[in-house]
CSV table of C-alpha atoms in Angstrom, one decimal:
chain,number,residue,atom,x,y,z
A,1,GLN,CA,10.3,-19.6,0.5
A,2,LYS,CA,8.1,-16.7,0.2
A,3,GLU,CA,7.1,-16.7,-3.4
A,4,VAL,CA,6.3,-12.8,-3.4
A,5,GLU,CA,7.5,-10.4,-1.1
A,6,GLN,CA,6.2,-6.8,-1.6
A,7,ASP,CA,7.2,-4.2,1.4
A,8,PRO,CA,3.8,-2.9,2.3
A,9,GLY,CA,5.2,0.8,3.7
A,10,PRO,CA,2.8,2.5,3.9
A,11,LEU,CA,4.4,5.3,1.1
A,12,SER,CA,3.3,9.1,1.5
A,13,VAL,CA,4.5,10.9,-0.7
A,14,PRO,CA,3.6,15.3,-1.3
A,15,GLU,CA,1.8,15.3,-4.7
A,16,GLY,CA,3.8,15.8,-8.3
A,17,ALA,CA,6.2,12.9,-6.9
A,18,ILE,CA,7.4,10.0,-8.5
A,19,VAL,CA,7.0,6.4,-6.9
A,20,SER,CA,8.5,3.3,-7.0
A,21,LEU,CA,7.6,0.6,-5.7
A,22,ASN,CA,9.2,-3.1,-5.7
A,23,CYS,CA,8.1,-6.6,-5.1
A,24,THR,CA,11.2,-9.8,-5.6
A,25,TYR,CA,9.7,-13.3,-6.3
A,26,SER,CA,11.7,-16.5,-6.1
A,27,ASN,CA,9.7,-18.8,-8.9
A,28,SER,CA,11.8,-18.7,-11.7
A,29,ALA,CA,9.2,-20.6,-13.9
A,30,PHE,CA,7.2,-17.1,-13.4
A,31,GLN,CA,6.4,-15.6,-17.4
A,32,TYR,CA,3.3,-12.7,-15.8
A,33,PHE,CA,3.6,-9.6,-13.6
A,34,MET,CA,0.8,-7.8,-13.6
A,35,TRP,CA,-0.1,-4.5,-11.2
A,36,TYR,CA,-3.3,-4.3,-9.5
A,37,ARG,CA,-5.0,-0.7,-7.3
A,38,GLN,CA,-6.8,-1.6,-4.4
A,39,TYR,CA,-9.3,0.8,-2.2
A,40,SER,CA,-9.9,-0.5,0.8
A,41,ARG,CA,-12.5,-3.3,1.2
A,42,LYS,CA,-12.7,-3.5,-2.9
A,43,GLY,CA,-11.7,-5.9,-5.4
A,44,PRO,CA,-8.3,-5.7,-7.2
A,45,GLU,CA,-8.1,-4.1,-10.8
A,46,LEU,CA,-5.7,-4.4,-12.7
A,47,LEU,CA,-2.8,-1.9,-13.6
A,48,MET,CA,-0.3,-3.4,-16.0
A,49,TYR,CA,0.8,-6.3,-16.8
A,50,THR,CA,4.0,-7.6,-18.5
A,51,TYR,CA,5.0,-11.4,-20.9
A,52,SER,CA,8.2,-11.6,-19.1
A,53,SER,CA,11.0,-9.2,-19.2
A,54,GLY,CA,11.2,-5.3,-19.6
A,55,ASN,CA,9.2,-2.5,-20.1
A,56,LYS,CA,6.1,-1.3,-20.5
A,57,GLU,CA,4.6,2.3,-20.6
A,58,ASP,CA,1.0,3.4,-19.7
A,59,GLY,CA,0.5,6.7,-19.3
A,60,ARG,CA,2.0,8.0,-16.2
A,61,PHE,CA,2.5,4.2,-15.4
A,62,THR,CA,5.6,2.7,-16.4
A,63,ALA,CA,6.1,-1.5,-15.3
A,64,GLN,CA,10.0,-2.6,-14.9
A,65,VAL,CA,10.5,-6.8,-14.7
A,66,ASP,CA,13.8,-7.5,-14.3
A,67,LYS,CA,13.7,-10.8,-14.4
A,68,SER,CA,17.8,-12.1,-13.9
A,69,SER,CA,17.1,-10.8,-10.7
A,70,LYS,CA,13.4,-11.8,-9.4
A,71,TYR,CA,12.7,-7.9,-9.2
A,72,ILE,CA,9.8,-5.5,-10.6
A,73,SER,CA,8.8,-1.9,-9.9
A,74,LEU,CA,6.1,0.2,-11.2
A,75,PHE,CA,6.9,3.5,-11.7
A,76,ILE,CA,4.4,6.4,-11.2
A,77,ARG,CA,5.6,9.5,-13.3
A,78,ASP,CA,3.3,13.1,-11.4
A,79,SER,CA,1.7,11.4,-8.9
A,80,GLN,CA,-1.7,12.3,-7.6
A,81,PRO,CA,-4.3,12.0,-4.6
A,82,SER,CA,-6.7,10.1,-6.9
A,83,ASP,CA,-3.7,7.5,-7.1
A,84,SER,CA,-3.7,7.1,-2.7
A,85,ALA,CA,-4.7,2.7,-3.2
A,86,THR,CA,-3.4,-0.3,-2.1
A,87,TYR,CA,-1.0,-1.4,-5.0
A,88,LEU,CA,-0.6,-5.2,-5.8
A,89,CYS,CA,1.7,-7.0,-7.5
A,90,ALA,CA,0.8,-10.5,-9.1
A,91,MET,CA,2.8,-13.3,-10.5
A,92,SER,CA,2.3,-16.4,-12.7
A,93,SER,CA,3.1,-19.3,-14.8
A,94,ASN,CA,2.2,-19.7,-18.9
A,95,THR,CA,-1.0,-21.2,-17.7
A,96,GLY,CA,-2.2,-18.5,-15.6
A,97,ASN,CA,-4.4,-20.0,-13.1
A,98,GLN,CA,-2.6,-19.4,-9.9
A,99,PHE,CA,-2.0,-15.8,-9.6
A,100,TYR,CA,0.7,-15.4,-6.0
A,101,PHE,CA,-0.1,-12.1,-5.2
A,102,GLY,CA,2.1,-9.2,-2.9
A,103,THR,CA,1.4,-8.0,0.6
A,104,GLY,CA,-0.3,-4.8,-0.9
A,105,THR,CA,2.5,-1.6,-0.8
A,106,SER,CA,-0.3,0.9,0.7
A,107,LEU,CA,0.3,4.7,-0.7
A,108,THR,CA,-0.9,7.7,0.2
A,109,VAL,CA,-0.7,11.1,-2.2
A,110,ILE,CA,-0.9,14.1,-0.3
A,111,PRO,CA,-2.3,17.4,-2.0
B,1,GLU,CA,-18.6,-1.9,-19.5
B,2,PRO,CA,-18.7,-6.3,-18.3
B,3,GLU,CA,-17.0,-7.0,-14.4
B,4,VAL,CA,-17.8,-9.3,-12.2
B,5,THR,CA,-20.3,-9.4,-10.4
B,6,GLN,CA,-20.6,-11.2,-6.6
B,7,THR,CA,-23.6,-11.1,-4.0
B,8,PRO,CA,-23.6,-10.8,-1.3
B,9,SER,CA,-22.3,-8.1,-0.7
B,10,HIS,CA,-21.7,-9.3,3.2
B,11,GLN,CA,-22.3,-12.1,4.6
B,12,VAL,CA,-22.6,-13.3,8.1
B,13,THR,CA,-23.1,-17.1,9.7
B,14,GLN,CA,-22.5,-18.8,12.4
B,15,MET,CA,-19.4,-20.8,12.8
B,16,GLY,CA,-20.7,-24.6,11.9
B,17,GLN,CA,-22.6,-23.4,9.1
B,18,GLU,CA,-23.0,-23.5,5.2
B,19,VAL,CA,-22.1,-20.8,3.4
B,20,ILE,CA,-22.2,-19.8,-0.5
B,21,LEU,CA,-21.1,-17.5,-2.0
B,22,ARG,CA,-22.1,-16.3,-6.1
B,23,CYS,CA,-20.8,-14.8,-8.9
B,24,VAL,CA,-21.3,-13.8,-12.2
B,25,PRO,CA,-18.4,-13.9,-14.8
B,26,ILE,CA,-17.8,-11.5,-17.3
B,27,SER,CA,-20.1,-13.3,-19.3
B,28,ASN,CA,-17.1,-14.6,-22.6
B,29,HIS,CA,-14.9,-15.4,-19.7
B,30,LEU,CA,-13.9,-19.3,-19.7
B,31,TYR,CA,-12.0,-19.1,-16.6
B,32,PHE,CA,-12.9,-18.6,-13.0
B,33,TYR,CA,-11.4,-18.2,-10.0
B,34,TRP,CA,-11.8,-17.7,-6.3
B,35,TYR,CA,-9.5,-15.9,-4.6
B,36,ARG,CA,-9.1,-14.4,-0.5
B,37,GLN,CA,-8.0,-11.6,1.7
B,38,ILE,CA,-8.3,-12.0,5.1
B,39,LEU,CA,-8.2,-9.0,6.7
B,40,GLY,CA,-4.5,-7.2,6.5
B,41,GLN,CA,-3.1,-10.1,4.8
B,42,LYS,CA,-2.1,-11.4,0.5
B,43,VAL,CA,-4.6,-11.9,-1.5
B,44,GLU,CA,-4.4,-15.8,-1.6
B,45,PHE,CA,-5.8,-18.2,-5.1
B,46,LEU,CA,-8.6,-20.7,-3.7
B,47,VAL,CA,-9.2,-22.4,-6.7
B,48,SER,CA,-9.8,-22.4,-10.6
B,49,PHE,CA,-12.5,-23.6,-12.9
B,50,TYR,CA,-12.3,-24.3,-16.4
B,51,ASN,CA,-14.3,-26.5,-19.3
B,52,ASN,CA,-16.4,-27.4,-15.9
B,53,GLU,CA,-13.8,-28.7,-13.3
B,54,ILE,CA,-11.4,-27.6,-11.2
B,55,SER,CA,-7.7,-26.7,-12.8
B,56,GLU,CA,-5.7,-25.9,-10.0
B,57,LYS,CA,-6.5,-25.5,-5.9
B,58,SER,CA,-4.5,-24.7,-3.6
B,59,GLU,CA,-3.9,-26.3,0.1
B,60,ILE,CA,-6.5,-24.2,0.9
B,61,PHE,CA,-9.2,-25.4,-0.9
B,62,ASP,CA,-9.8,-28.6,1.4
B,63,ASP,CA,-12.9,-31.0,1.3
B,64,GLN,CA,-14.8,-28.2,3.7
B,65,PHE,CA,-14.6,-25.7,-0.5
B,66,SER,CA,-16.8,-26.7,-3.7
B,67,VAL,CA,-17.2,-25.0,-6.7
B,68,GLU,CA,-19.7,-24.8,-9.3
B,69,ARG,CA,-21.6,-23.3,-12.6
B,70,PRO,CA,-24.7,-24.1,-12.0
B,71,ASP,CA,-25.7,-22.3,-15.7
B,72,GLY,CA,-24.7,-20.5,-17.8
B,73,SER,CA,-23.7,-17.7,-15.4
B,74,ASN,CA,-23.4,-18.1,-12.2
B,75,PHE,CA,-20.0,-19.8,-10.7
B,76,THR,CA,-20.3,-20.8,-7.1
B,77,LEU,CA,-18.8,-21.4,-4.6
B,78,LYS,CA,-19.8,-22.9,-1.0
B,79,ILE,CA,-17.4,-23.6,2.1
B,80,ARG,CA,-20.1,-26.5,3.8
B,81,SER,CA,-19.0,-26.2,8.1
B,82,THR,CA,-17.9,-23.0,8.5
B,83,LYS,CA,-14.9,-21.9,11.5
B,84,LEU,CA,-13.9,-18.9,13.0
B,85,GLU,CA,-11.0,-18.7,10.7
B,86,ASP,CA,-12.8,-18.4,7.0
B,87,SER,CA,-14.3,-15.2,8.4
B,88,ALA,CA,-12.2,-13.4,5.1
B,89,MET,CA,-13.0,-10.9,1.4
B,90,TYR,CA,-13.2,-13.4,-1.1
B,91,PHE,CA,-13.2,-12.4,-4.3
B,92,CYS,CA,-14.3,-13.9,-7.6
B,93,ALA,CA,-12.4,-13.9,-11.1
B,94,SER,CA,-12.4,-14.4,-14.5
B,95,ARG,CA,-10.5,-13.7,-17.5
B,96,ASP,CA,-10.8,-15.2,-21.3
B,97,ARG,CA,-8.8,-18.3,-22.7
B,98,ASP,CA,-6.4,-15.9,-24.8
B,99,ARG,CA,-4.9,-13.0,-21.8
B,100,ALA,CA,-3.5,-15.5,-19.1
B,101,TYR,CA,-2.5,-11.6,-17.5
B,102,GLU,CA,-6.2,-10.4,-17.8
B,103,GLN,CA,-7.2,-11.7,-14.3
B,104,TYR,CA,-11.1,-9.3,-14.3
B,105,PHE,CA,-11.8,-9.5,-9.5
B,106,GLY,CA,-14.8,-9.0,-8.6
B,107,PRO,CA,-16.3,-6.7,-6.0
B,108,GLY,CA,-16.1,-9.1,-3.2
B,109,THR,CA,-18.2,-11.6,-0.5
B,110,ARG,CA,-17.0,-10.0,3.0
B,111,LEU,CA,-17.4,-13.5,5.8
B,112,THR,CA,-18.1,-12.6,8.9
B,113,VAL,CA,-18.0,-16.3,10.7
B,114,THR,CA,-19.2,-15.9,15.1
């Protein structure tokens, strides 16, 4: 059973669109939920994190966690060509020792 | 802004050779990690390290792998006898004591085993 599942895409949207990225998971011990952005052949860059359930907003980005459904989302408003990258969800238990990553969703924002 | 650095950026080695991948974590961080990413696949956890000992390791991290913090700044991953399937991008990450959610990743070392 896979710990974290994420649709790999690719996802292609016009500039200005709202983007919705999602992950599901199976381990109810996960408490920390992160979204990373990764450009080709670079290291993952932390975008946002959420602890337990709820929403968090940071500029054009909103992260949502629904622990009852074991489902997390990242919304990007007013998407820009510079948002084109692979977006990885990651999760961990309270210890934070081990992050479990999704496969990543490749996003292209077309000008 | 402080960042995690890794050297070399690309390492080519022959099967059976030993390699050492080097990382300099962010200076006030106490927790250190190695992950790998085989081309086109997930980022996979290898090992976590705290207080000069391994905290947790995955099934991938077998006896061929070892980690060390030889001094106050470096954190290394050694692969004793490389195999073709060890070819991957290896990422080092670090975090401070209080923020379990905030692992900062380095740019990675691309290891190619021929």
